[in-house]
CSV table of C-alpha atoms and ligand atoms in Angstrom, one decimal:
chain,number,residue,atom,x,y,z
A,1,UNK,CA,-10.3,-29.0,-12.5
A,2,UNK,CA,-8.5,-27.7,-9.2
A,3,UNK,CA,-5.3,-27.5,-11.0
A,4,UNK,CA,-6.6,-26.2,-13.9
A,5,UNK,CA,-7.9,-23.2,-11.3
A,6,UNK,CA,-4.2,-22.9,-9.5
A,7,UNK,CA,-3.1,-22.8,-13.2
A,8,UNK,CA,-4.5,-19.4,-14.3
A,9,UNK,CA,-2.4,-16.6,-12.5
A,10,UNK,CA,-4.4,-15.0,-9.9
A,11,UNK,CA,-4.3,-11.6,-11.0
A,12,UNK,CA,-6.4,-13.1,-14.3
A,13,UNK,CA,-8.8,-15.2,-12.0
A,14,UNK,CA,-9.6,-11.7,-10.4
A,15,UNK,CA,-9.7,-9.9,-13.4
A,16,UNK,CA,-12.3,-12.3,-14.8
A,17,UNK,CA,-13.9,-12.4,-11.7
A,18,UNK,CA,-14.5,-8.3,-11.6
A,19,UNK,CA,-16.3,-8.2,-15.1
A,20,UNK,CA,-18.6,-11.8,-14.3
A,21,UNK,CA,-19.3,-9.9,-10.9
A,22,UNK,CA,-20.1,-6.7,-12.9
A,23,UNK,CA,-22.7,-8.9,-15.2
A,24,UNK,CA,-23.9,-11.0,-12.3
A,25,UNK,CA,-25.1,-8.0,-10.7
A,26,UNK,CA,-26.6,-6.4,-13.2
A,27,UNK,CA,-28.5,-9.4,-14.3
A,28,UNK,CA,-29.4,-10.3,-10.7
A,29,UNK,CA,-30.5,-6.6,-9.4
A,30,UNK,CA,-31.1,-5.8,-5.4
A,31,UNK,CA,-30.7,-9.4,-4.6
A,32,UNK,CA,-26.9,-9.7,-5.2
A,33,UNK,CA,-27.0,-8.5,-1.9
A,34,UNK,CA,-27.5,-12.1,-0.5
A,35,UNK,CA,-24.0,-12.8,-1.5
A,36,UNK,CA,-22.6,-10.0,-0.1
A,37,UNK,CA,-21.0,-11.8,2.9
A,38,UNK,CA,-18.7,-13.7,0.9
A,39,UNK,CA,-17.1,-10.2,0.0
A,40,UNK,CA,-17.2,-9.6,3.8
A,41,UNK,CA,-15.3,-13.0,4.9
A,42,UNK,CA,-12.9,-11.8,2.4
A,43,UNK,CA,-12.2,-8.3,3.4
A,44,UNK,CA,-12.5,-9.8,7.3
A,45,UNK,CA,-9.6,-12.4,6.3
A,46,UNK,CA,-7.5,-9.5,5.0
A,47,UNK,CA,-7.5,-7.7,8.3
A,48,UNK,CA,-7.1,-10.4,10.4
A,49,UNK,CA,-3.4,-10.3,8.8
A,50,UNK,CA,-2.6,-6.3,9.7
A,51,UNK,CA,-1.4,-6.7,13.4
A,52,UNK,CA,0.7,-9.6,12.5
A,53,UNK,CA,2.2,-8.8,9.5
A,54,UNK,CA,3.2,-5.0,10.7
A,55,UNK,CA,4.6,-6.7,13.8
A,56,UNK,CA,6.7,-9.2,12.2
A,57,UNK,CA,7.5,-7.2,9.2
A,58,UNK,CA,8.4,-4.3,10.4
A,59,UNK,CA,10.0,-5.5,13.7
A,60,UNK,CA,12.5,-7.8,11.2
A,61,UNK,CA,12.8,-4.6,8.7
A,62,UNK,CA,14.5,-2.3,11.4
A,63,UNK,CA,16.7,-5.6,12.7
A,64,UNK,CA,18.0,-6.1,9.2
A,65,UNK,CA,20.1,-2.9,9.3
A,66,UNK,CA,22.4,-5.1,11.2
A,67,UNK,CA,23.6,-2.1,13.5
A,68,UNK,CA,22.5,1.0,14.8
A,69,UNK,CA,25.0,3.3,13.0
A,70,UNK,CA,23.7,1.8,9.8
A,71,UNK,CA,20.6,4.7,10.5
A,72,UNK,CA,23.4,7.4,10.1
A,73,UNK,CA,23.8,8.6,7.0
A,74,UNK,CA,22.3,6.6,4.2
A,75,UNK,CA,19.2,5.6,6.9
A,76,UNK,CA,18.8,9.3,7.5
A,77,UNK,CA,18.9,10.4,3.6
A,78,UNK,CA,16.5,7.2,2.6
A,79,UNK,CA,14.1,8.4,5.5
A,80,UNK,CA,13.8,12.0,4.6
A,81,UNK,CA,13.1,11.3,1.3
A,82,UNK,CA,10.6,8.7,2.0
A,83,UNK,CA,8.8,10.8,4.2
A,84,UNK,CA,8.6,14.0,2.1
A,85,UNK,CA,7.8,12.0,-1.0
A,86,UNK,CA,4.7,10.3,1.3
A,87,UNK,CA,3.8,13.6,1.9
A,88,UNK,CA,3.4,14.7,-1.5
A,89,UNK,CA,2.4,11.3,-2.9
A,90,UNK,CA,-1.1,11.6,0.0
A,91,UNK,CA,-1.3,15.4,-1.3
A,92,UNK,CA,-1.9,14.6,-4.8
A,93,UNK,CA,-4.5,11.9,-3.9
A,94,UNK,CA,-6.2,14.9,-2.1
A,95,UNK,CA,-5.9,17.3,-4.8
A,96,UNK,CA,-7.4,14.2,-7.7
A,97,UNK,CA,-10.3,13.3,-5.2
A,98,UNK,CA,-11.2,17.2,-4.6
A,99,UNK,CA,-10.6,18.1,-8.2
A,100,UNK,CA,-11.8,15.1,-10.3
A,101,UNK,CA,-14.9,14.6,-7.6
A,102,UNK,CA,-15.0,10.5,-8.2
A,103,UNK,CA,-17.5,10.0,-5.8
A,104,UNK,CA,-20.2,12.7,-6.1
A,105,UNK,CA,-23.5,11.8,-7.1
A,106,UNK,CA,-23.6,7.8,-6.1
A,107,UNK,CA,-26.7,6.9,-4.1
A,108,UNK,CA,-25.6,5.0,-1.2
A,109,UNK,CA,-29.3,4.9,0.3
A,110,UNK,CA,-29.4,1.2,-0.7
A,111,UNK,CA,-26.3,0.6,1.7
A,112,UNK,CA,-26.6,-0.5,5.5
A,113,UNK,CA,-24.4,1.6,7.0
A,114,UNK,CA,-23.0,0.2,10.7
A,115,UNK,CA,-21.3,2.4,13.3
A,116,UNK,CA,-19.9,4.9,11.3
A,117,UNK,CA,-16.4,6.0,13.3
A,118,UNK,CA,-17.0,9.5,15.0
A,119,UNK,CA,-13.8,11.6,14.5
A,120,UNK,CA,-13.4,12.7,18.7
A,121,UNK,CA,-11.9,16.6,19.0
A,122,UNK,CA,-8.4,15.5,18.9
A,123,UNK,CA,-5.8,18.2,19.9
A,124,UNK,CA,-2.4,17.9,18.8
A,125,UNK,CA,-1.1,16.6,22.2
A,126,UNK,CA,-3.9,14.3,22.4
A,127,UNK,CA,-3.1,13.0,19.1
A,128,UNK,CA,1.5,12.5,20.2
A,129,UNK,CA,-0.3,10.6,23.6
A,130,UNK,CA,-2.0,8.7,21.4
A,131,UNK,CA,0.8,7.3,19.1
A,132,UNK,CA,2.4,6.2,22.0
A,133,UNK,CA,0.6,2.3,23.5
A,134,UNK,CA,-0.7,1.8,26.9
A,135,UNK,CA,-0.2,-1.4,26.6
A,136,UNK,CA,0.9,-3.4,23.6
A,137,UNK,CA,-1.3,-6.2,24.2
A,138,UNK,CA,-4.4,-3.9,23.7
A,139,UNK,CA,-3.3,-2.3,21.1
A,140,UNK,CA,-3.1,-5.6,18.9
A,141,UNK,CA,-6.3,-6.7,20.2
A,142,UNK,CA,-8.0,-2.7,19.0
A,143,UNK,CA,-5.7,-3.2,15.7
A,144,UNK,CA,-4.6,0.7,16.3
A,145,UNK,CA,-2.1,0.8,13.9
A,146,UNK,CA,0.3,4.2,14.6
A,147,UNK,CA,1.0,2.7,18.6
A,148,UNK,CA,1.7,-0.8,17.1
A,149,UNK,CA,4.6,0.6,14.3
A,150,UNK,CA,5.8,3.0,17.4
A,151,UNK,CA,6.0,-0.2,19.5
A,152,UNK,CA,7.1,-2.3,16.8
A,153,UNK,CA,10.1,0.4,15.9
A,154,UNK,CA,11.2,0.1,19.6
A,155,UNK,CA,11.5,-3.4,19.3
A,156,UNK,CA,13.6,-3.9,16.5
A,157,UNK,CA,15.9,-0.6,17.8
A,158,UNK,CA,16.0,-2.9,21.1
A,159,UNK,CA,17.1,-5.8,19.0
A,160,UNK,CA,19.7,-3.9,17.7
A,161,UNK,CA,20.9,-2.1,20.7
A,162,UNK,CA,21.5,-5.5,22.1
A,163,UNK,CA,24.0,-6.7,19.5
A,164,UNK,CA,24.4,-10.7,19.8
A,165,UNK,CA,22.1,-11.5,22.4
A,166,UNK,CA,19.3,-10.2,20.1
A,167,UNK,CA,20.3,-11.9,17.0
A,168,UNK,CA,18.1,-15.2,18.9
A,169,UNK,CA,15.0,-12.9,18.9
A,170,UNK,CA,15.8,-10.8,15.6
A,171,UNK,CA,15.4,-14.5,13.3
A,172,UNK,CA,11.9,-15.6,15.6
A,173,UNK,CA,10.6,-12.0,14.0
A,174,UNK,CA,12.5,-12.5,10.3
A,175,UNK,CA,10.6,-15.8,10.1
A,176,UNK,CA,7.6,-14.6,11.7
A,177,UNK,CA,7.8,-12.6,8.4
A,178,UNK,CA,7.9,-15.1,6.0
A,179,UNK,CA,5.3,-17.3,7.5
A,180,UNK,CA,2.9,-14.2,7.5
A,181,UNK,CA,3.7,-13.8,4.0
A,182,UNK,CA,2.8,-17.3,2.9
A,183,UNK,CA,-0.6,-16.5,4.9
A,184,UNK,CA,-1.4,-13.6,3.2
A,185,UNK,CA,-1.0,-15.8,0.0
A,186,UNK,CA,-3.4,-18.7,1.3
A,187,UNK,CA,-5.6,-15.6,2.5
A,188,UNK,CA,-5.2,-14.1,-1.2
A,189,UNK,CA,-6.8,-17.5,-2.9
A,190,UNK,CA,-10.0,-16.0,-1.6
A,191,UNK,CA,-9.7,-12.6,-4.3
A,192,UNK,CA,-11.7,-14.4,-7.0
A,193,UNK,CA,-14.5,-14.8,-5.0
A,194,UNK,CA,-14.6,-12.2,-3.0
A,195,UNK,CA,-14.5,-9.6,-6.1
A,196,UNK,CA,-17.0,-11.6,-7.7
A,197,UNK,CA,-19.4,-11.1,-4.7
A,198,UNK,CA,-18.5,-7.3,-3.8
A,199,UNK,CA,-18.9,-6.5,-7.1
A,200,UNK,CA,-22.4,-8.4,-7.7
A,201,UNK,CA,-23.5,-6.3,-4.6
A,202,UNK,CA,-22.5,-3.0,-5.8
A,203,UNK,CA,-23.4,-3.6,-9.6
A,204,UNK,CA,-26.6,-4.7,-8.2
A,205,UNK,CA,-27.6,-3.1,-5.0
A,206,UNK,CA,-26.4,0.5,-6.2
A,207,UNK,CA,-26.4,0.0,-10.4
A,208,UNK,CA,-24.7,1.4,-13.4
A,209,UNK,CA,-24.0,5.1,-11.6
A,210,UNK,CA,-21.9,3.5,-8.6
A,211,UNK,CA,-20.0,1.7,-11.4
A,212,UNK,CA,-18.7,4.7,-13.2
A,213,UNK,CA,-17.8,6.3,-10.1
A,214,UNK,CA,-15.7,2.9,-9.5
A,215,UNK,CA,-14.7,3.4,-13.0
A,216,UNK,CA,-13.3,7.1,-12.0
A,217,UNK,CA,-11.8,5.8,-9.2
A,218,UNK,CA,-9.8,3.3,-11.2
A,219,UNK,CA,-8.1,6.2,-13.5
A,220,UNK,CA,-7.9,8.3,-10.9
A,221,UNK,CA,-5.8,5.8,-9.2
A,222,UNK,CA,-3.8,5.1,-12.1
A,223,UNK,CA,-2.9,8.6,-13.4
A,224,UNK,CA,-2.0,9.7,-9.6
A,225,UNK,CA,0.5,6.8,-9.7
A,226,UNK,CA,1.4,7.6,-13.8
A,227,UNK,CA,2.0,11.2,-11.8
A,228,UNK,CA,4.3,10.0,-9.1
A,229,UNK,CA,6.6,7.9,-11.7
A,230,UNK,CA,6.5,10.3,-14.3
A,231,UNK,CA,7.1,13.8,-12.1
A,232,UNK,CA,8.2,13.3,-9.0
A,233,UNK,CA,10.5,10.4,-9.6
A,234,UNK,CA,11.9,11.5,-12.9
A,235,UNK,CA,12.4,15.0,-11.2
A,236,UNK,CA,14.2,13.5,-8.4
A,237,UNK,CA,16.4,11.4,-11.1
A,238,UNK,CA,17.5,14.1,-13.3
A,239,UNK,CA,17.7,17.3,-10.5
A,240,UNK,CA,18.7,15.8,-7.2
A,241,UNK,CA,20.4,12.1,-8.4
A,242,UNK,CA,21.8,13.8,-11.8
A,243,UNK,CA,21.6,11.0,-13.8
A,244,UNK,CA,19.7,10.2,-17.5
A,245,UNK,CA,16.4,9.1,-16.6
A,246,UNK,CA,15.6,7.2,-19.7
A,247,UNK,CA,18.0,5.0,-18.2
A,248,UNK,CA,16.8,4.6,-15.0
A,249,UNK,CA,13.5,3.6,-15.6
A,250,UNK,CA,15.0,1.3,-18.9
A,251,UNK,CA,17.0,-0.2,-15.8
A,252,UNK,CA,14.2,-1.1,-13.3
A,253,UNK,CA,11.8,-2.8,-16.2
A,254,UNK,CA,12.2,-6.3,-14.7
A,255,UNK,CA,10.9,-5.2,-11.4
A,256,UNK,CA,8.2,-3.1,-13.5
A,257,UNK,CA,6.6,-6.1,-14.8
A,258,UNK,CA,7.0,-8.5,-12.0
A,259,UNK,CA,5.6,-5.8,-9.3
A,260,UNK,CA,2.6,-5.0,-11.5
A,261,UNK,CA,1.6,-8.9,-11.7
A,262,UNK,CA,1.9,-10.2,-8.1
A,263,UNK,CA,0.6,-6.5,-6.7
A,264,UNK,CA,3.4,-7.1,-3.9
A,265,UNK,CA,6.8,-5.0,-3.0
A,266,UNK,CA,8.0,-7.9,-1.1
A,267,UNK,CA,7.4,-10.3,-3.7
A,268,UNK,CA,9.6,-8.1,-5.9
A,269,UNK,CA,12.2,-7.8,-3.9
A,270,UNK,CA,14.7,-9.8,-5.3
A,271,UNK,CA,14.0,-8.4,-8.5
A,272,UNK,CA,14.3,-4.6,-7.3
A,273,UNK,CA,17.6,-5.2,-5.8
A,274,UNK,CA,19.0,-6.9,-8.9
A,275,UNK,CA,18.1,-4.1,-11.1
A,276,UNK,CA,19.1,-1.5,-8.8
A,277,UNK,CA,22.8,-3.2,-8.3
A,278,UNK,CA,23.5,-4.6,-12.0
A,279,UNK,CA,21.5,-2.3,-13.8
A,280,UNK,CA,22.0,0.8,-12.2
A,281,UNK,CA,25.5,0.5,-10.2
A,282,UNK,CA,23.8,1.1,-6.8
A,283,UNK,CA,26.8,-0.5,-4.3
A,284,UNK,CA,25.1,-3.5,-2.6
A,285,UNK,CA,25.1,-2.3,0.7
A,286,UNK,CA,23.0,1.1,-0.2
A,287,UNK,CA,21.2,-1.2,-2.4
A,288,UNK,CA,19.8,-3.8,-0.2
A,289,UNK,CA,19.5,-1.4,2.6
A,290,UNK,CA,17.5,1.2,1.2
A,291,UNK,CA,15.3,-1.0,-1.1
A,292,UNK,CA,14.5,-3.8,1.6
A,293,UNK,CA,13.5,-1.3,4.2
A,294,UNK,CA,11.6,0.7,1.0
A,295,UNK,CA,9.8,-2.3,0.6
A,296,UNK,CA,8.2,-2.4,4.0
A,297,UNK,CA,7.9,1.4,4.8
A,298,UNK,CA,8.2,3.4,1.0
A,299,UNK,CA,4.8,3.3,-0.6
A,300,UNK,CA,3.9,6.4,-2.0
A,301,UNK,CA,1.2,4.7,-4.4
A,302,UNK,CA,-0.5,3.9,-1.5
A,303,UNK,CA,0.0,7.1,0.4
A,304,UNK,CA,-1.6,8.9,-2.8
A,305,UNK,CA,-4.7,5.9,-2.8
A,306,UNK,CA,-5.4,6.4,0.3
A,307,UNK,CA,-5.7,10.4,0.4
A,308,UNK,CA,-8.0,9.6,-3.0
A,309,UNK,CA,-10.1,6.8,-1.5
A,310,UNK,CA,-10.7,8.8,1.6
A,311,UNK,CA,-12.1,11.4,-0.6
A,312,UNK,CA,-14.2,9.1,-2.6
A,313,UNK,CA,-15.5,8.0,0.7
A,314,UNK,CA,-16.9,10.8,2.6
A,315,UNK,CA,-18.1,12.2,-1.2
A,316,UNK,CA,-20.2,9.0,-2.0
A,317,UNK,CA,-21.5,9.3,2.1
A,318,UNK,CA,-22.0,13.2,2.1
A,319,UNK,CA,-18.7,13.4,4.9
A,320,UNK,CA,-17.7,16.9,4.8
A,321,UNK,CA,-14.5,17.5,5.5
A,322,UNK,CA,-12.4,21.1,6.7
A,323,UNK,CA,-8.6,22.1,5.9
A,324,UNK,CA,-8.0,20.3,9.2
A,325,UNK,CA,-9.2,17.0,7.9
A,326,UNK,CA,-7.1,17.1,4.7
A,327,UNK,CA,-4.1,17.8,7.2
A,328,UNK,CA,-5.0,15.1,9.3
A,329,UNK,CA,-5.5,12.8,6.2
A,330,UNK,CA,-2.6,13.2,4.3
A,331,UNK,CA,-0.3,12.6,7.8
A,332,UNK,CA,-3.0,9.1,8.4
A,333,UNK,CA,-2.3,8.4,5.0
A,334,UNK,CA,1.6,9.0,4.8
A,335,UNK,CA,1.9,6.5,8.1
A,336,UNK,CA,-1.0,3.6,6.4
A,337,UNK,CA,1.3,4.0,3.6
A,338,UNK,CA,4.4,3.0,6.4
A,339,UNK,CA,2.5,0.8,7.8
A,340,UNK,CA,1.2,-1.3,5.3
A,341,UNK,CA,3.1,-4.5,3.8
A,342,UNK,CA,4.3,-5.4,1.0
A,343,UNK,CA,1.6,-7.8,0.3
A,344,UNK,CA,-1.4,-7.7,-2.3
A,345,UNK,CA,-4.1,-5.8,-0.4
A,346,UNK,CA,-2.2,-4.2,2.2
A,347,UNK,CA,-3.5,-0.6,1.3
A,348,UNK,CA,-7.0,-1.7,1.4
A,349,UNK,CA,-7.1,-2.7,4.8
A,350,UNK,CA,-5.0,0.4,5.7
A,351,UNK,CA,-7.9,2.5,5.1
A,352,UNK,CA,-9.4,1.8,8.1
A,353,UNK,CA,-6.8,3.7,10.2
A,354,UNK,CA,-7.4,6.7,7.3
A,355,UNK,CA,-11.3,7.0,7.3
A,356,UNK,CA,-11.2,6.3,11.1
A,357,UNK,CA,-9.8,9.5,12.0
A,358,UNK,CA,-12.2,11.8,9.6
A,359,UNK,CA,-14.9,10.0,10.7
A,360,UNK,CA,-15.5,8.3,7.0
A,361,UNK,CA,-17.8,5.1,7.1
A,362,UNK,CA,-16.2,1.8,7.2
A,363,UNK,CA,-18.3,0.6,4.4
A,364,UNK,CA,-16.1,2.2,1.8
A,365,UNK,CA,-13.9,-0.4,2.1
A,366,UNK,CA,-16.5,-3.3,1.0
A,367,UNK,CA,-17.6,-0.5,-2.1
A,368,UNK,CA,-14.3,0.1,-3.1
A,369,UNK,CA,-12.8,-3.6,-2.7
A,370,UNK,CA,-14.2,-5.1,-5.7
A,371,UNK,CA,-11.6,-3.1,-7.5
A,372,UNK,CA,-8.6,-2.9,-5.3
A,373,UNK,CA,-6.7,-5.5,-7.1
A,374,UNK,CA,-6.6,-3.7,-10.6
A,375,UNK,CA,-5.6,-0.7,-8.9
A,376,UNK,CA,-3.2,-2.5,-6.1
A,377,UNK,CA,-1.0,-3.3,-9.3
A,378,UNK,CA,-0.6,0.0,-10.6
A,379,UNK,CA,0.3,0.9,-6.9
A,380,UNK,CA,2.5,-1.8,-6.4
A,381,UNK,CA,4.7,-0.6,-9.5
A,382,UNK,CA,4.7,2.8,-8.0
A,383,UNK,CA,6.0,1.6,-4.7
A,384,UNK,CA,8.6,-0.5,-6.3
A,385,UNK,CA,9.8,2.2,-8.6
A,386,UNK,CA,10.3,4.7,-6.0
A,387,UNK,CA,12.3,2.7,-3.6
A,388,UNK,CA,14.4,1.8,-6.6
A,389,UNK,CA,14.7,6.0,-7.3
A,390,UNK,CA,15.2,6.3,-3.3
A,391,UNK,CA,18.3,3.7,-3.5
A,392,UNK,CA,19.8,5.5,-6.4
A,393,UNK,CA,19.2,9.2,-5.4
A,394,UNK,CA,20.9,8.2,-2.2
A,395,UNK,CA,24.0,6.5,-3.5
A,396,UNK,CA,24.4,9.1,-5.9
A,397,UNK,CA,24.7,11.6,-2.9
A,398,UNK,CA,26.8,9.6,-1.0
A,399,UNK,CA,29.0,8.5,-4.0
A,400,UNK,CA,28.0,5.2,-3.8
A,401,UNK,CA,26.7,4.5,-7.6
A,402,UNK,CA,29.0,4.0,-10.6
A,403,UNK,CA,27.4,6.0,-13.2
A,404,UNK,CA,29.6,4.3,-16.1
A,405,UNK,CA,28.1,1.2,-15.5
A,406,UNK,CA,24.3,2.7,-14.9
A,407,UNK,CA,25.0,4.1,-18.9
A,408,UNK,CA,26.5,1.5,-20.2
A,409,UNK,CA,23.9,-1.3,-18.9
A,410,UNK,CA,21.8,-0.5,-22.4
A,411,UNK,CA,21.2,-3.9,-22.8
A,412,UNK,CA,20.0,-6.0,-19.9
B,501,LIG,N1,0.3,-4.2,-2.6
B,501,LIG,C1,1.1,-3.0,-2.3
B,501,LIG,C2,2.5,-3.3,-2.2
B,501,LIG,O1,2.9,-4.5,-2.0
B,501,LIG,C3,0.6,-2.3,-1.0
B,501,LIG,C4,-0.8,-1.8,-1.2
B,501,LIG,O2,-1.8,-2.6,-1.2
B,501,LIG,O3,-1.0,-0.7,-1.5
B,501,LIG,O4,3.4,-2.5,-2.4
């Protein structure tokens, strides 16, 4: 019976669990509410990973450039477009969510809201001081996620900067990395049931109307993403790169598929970096460069996700937000997307840093989690694809690519 459970890829169980949730909840009316807290030991288990998993992941992913110079040109290039395709990426998510409206008209009366997070009267100094720990050790225990990537940054530069004698320390933090990883997956065993239970609550506590905003939410998510692949990256292929974009995106298919079932960068690594190299002709030292630190910090699906779900949130609770909200959003959003991991999930729990500084209520997360994982593929595909355009629009600048064998590698 167990191993007839293990047997069934996850991404089905959850799958299956969303639509018996769906039914459960309808059937079942207010009450589903009683299960409710299995959704919340869920969502609770996911964020007991973040401080750990940014530490390790991104302390190991700045110590794998093996030496500071490394951050010269190819870092620089990789960086500027990672950042300005963020940008855009959390911009479009803003302009879907304002334009399409997903969450207008849900009644959220039926949902106890808890301390909601009251945006304080940042100013623009306040907001550099911020970014920028007291201490280390608090900011783990507050799970403030901007001072913990500054401090994490630091520590891998420091690892560098000492050469050998912080090789020792760089390989506690690599497999610091992987053990994370295989938490997040003993962690992820809990999907089924947590979908199962959100989505009981929501179908039955808030009814058919909350579902079609979910519904909206869902293709909102995917055409953003459809957006990023099929405009911004193909643009970037053909205009910046100069190379046939058919046959970049018939190079990368392997990495398609495999990043849309697990719903994790990190988990496709391997496959990324064989595509980009043998597929493609990306050298292997831009390649594995540019697509392992893409992995951890390049994730403009979920830079877009979280501009949109940030919407959805303060439009299902009435938040009004100004011009200086979207601004702050779409810079929250850029550095969730950064600091998220690679992992199934990551971008949900990154919402919290988003929604906490627009003042959005926390309880988005539990409304929108039911569905994360259907839409956590279609992000996960966007992330992978773009660190695969990043690695080849960078080696094409910098001559690293040989074009012949990107055309001639028709049939892979
Ligand atoms: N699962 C995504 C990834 O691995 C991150 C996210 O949840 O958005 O790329």
């Amino acid at each position: 019976m167990l191993a007839t459970w293990f047997k069934i890829p996850l991404w089905q169980r959850v799958i299956a669990a969303l639509v018996l949730g769906v039914v459960a909840g309808l059937f079942w009316g207010p009450d589903a509410e009683q299960i409710k807290w299995i959704g919340d030991f869920f969502i609770k288990s996911i964020k007991m990973l973040v401080v750990p998993l940014i530490f390790f992941s991104l302390v190991a992913g700045v110590a794998a450039l093996g030496d500071l110079r490394k951050l010269g040109s190819v870092g620089g290039r990789a960086m500027i477009l990672f950042v300005i395709t963020g940008q855009i990426a959390a911009w479009l998510g803003l302009a879907l969510g304002t334009f399409f409206q997903p969450g207008k008209g849900v009644d959220t009366s039926a949902i106890q809201k808890g301390e909601t997070p009251v945006p304080n009267e940042t100013t623009a100094v306040d907001m550099i001081l911020s970014i920028v720990p007291d201490s280390p050790v608090q900011v783990m225990a507050d799970v403030r996620v901007l001072p913990l990537i500054v401090f994490a940054l630091l520590i891998g530069i420091g690892i560098l900067m000492a050469k050998e004698d912080g090789k020792p320390l760089a390989k506690i933090f690599d497999s610091g990395a992987i053990v994370m990883q295989k938490v997040t997956m003993i962690v992820m065993e809990l999907t089924p049931f947590g979908v199962f239970a959100l989505m009981a609550w929501v179908a039955g506590t808030l009814g058919p109307d909350a579902l079609l905003s979910l519904a909206k939410l869902v293709g909102l998510n995917y055409l953003g993403c459809l957006l990023i692949i099929g405009v911004m990256y193909s643009a970037m292929i053909k205009f910046i790169a100069k190379l046939p974009v058919i046959d970049f995106f018939r190079g990368i298919i392997d990495a398609i598929a495999v990043s849309y079932s697990t719903a994790s960068s990190n988990a496709t690594l391997p496959v990324t970096l064989r595509c980009v190299e043998r597929n493609l002709g990306v050298s292997n030292s831009v390649a594995s460069f540019v697509v392992s630190l893409g992995a951890t910090i390049n994730m403009n699906g979920t830079a877009m996700y979280l501009g949109l779900a940030t919407l959805f949130g303060a439009q299902i609770f009435g938040v009004d937000l100004s011009f200086g909200d979207y601004v702050l959003i779409s810079i929250t959003s850029t550095l969730g997307a950064v600091g998220a991991a690679g992992i199934p999930g990551a971008g949900l729990i990154m919402m919290a840093l988003v929604f906490g500084s627009v003042g959005v209520p926390l309880e988005t997360i539990a409304f929108v989690a039911g569905v994360d994982r259907i839409m956590d593929m279609m992000r996960t595909t966007t992330n992978v694809s773009g660190d695969a355009a990043v690695a080849v629009t960078v080696a094409s600048m910098t001559g690293e690519i040989d074009r012949a064998e990107m055309i001639s590698a028709d049939d892979v």
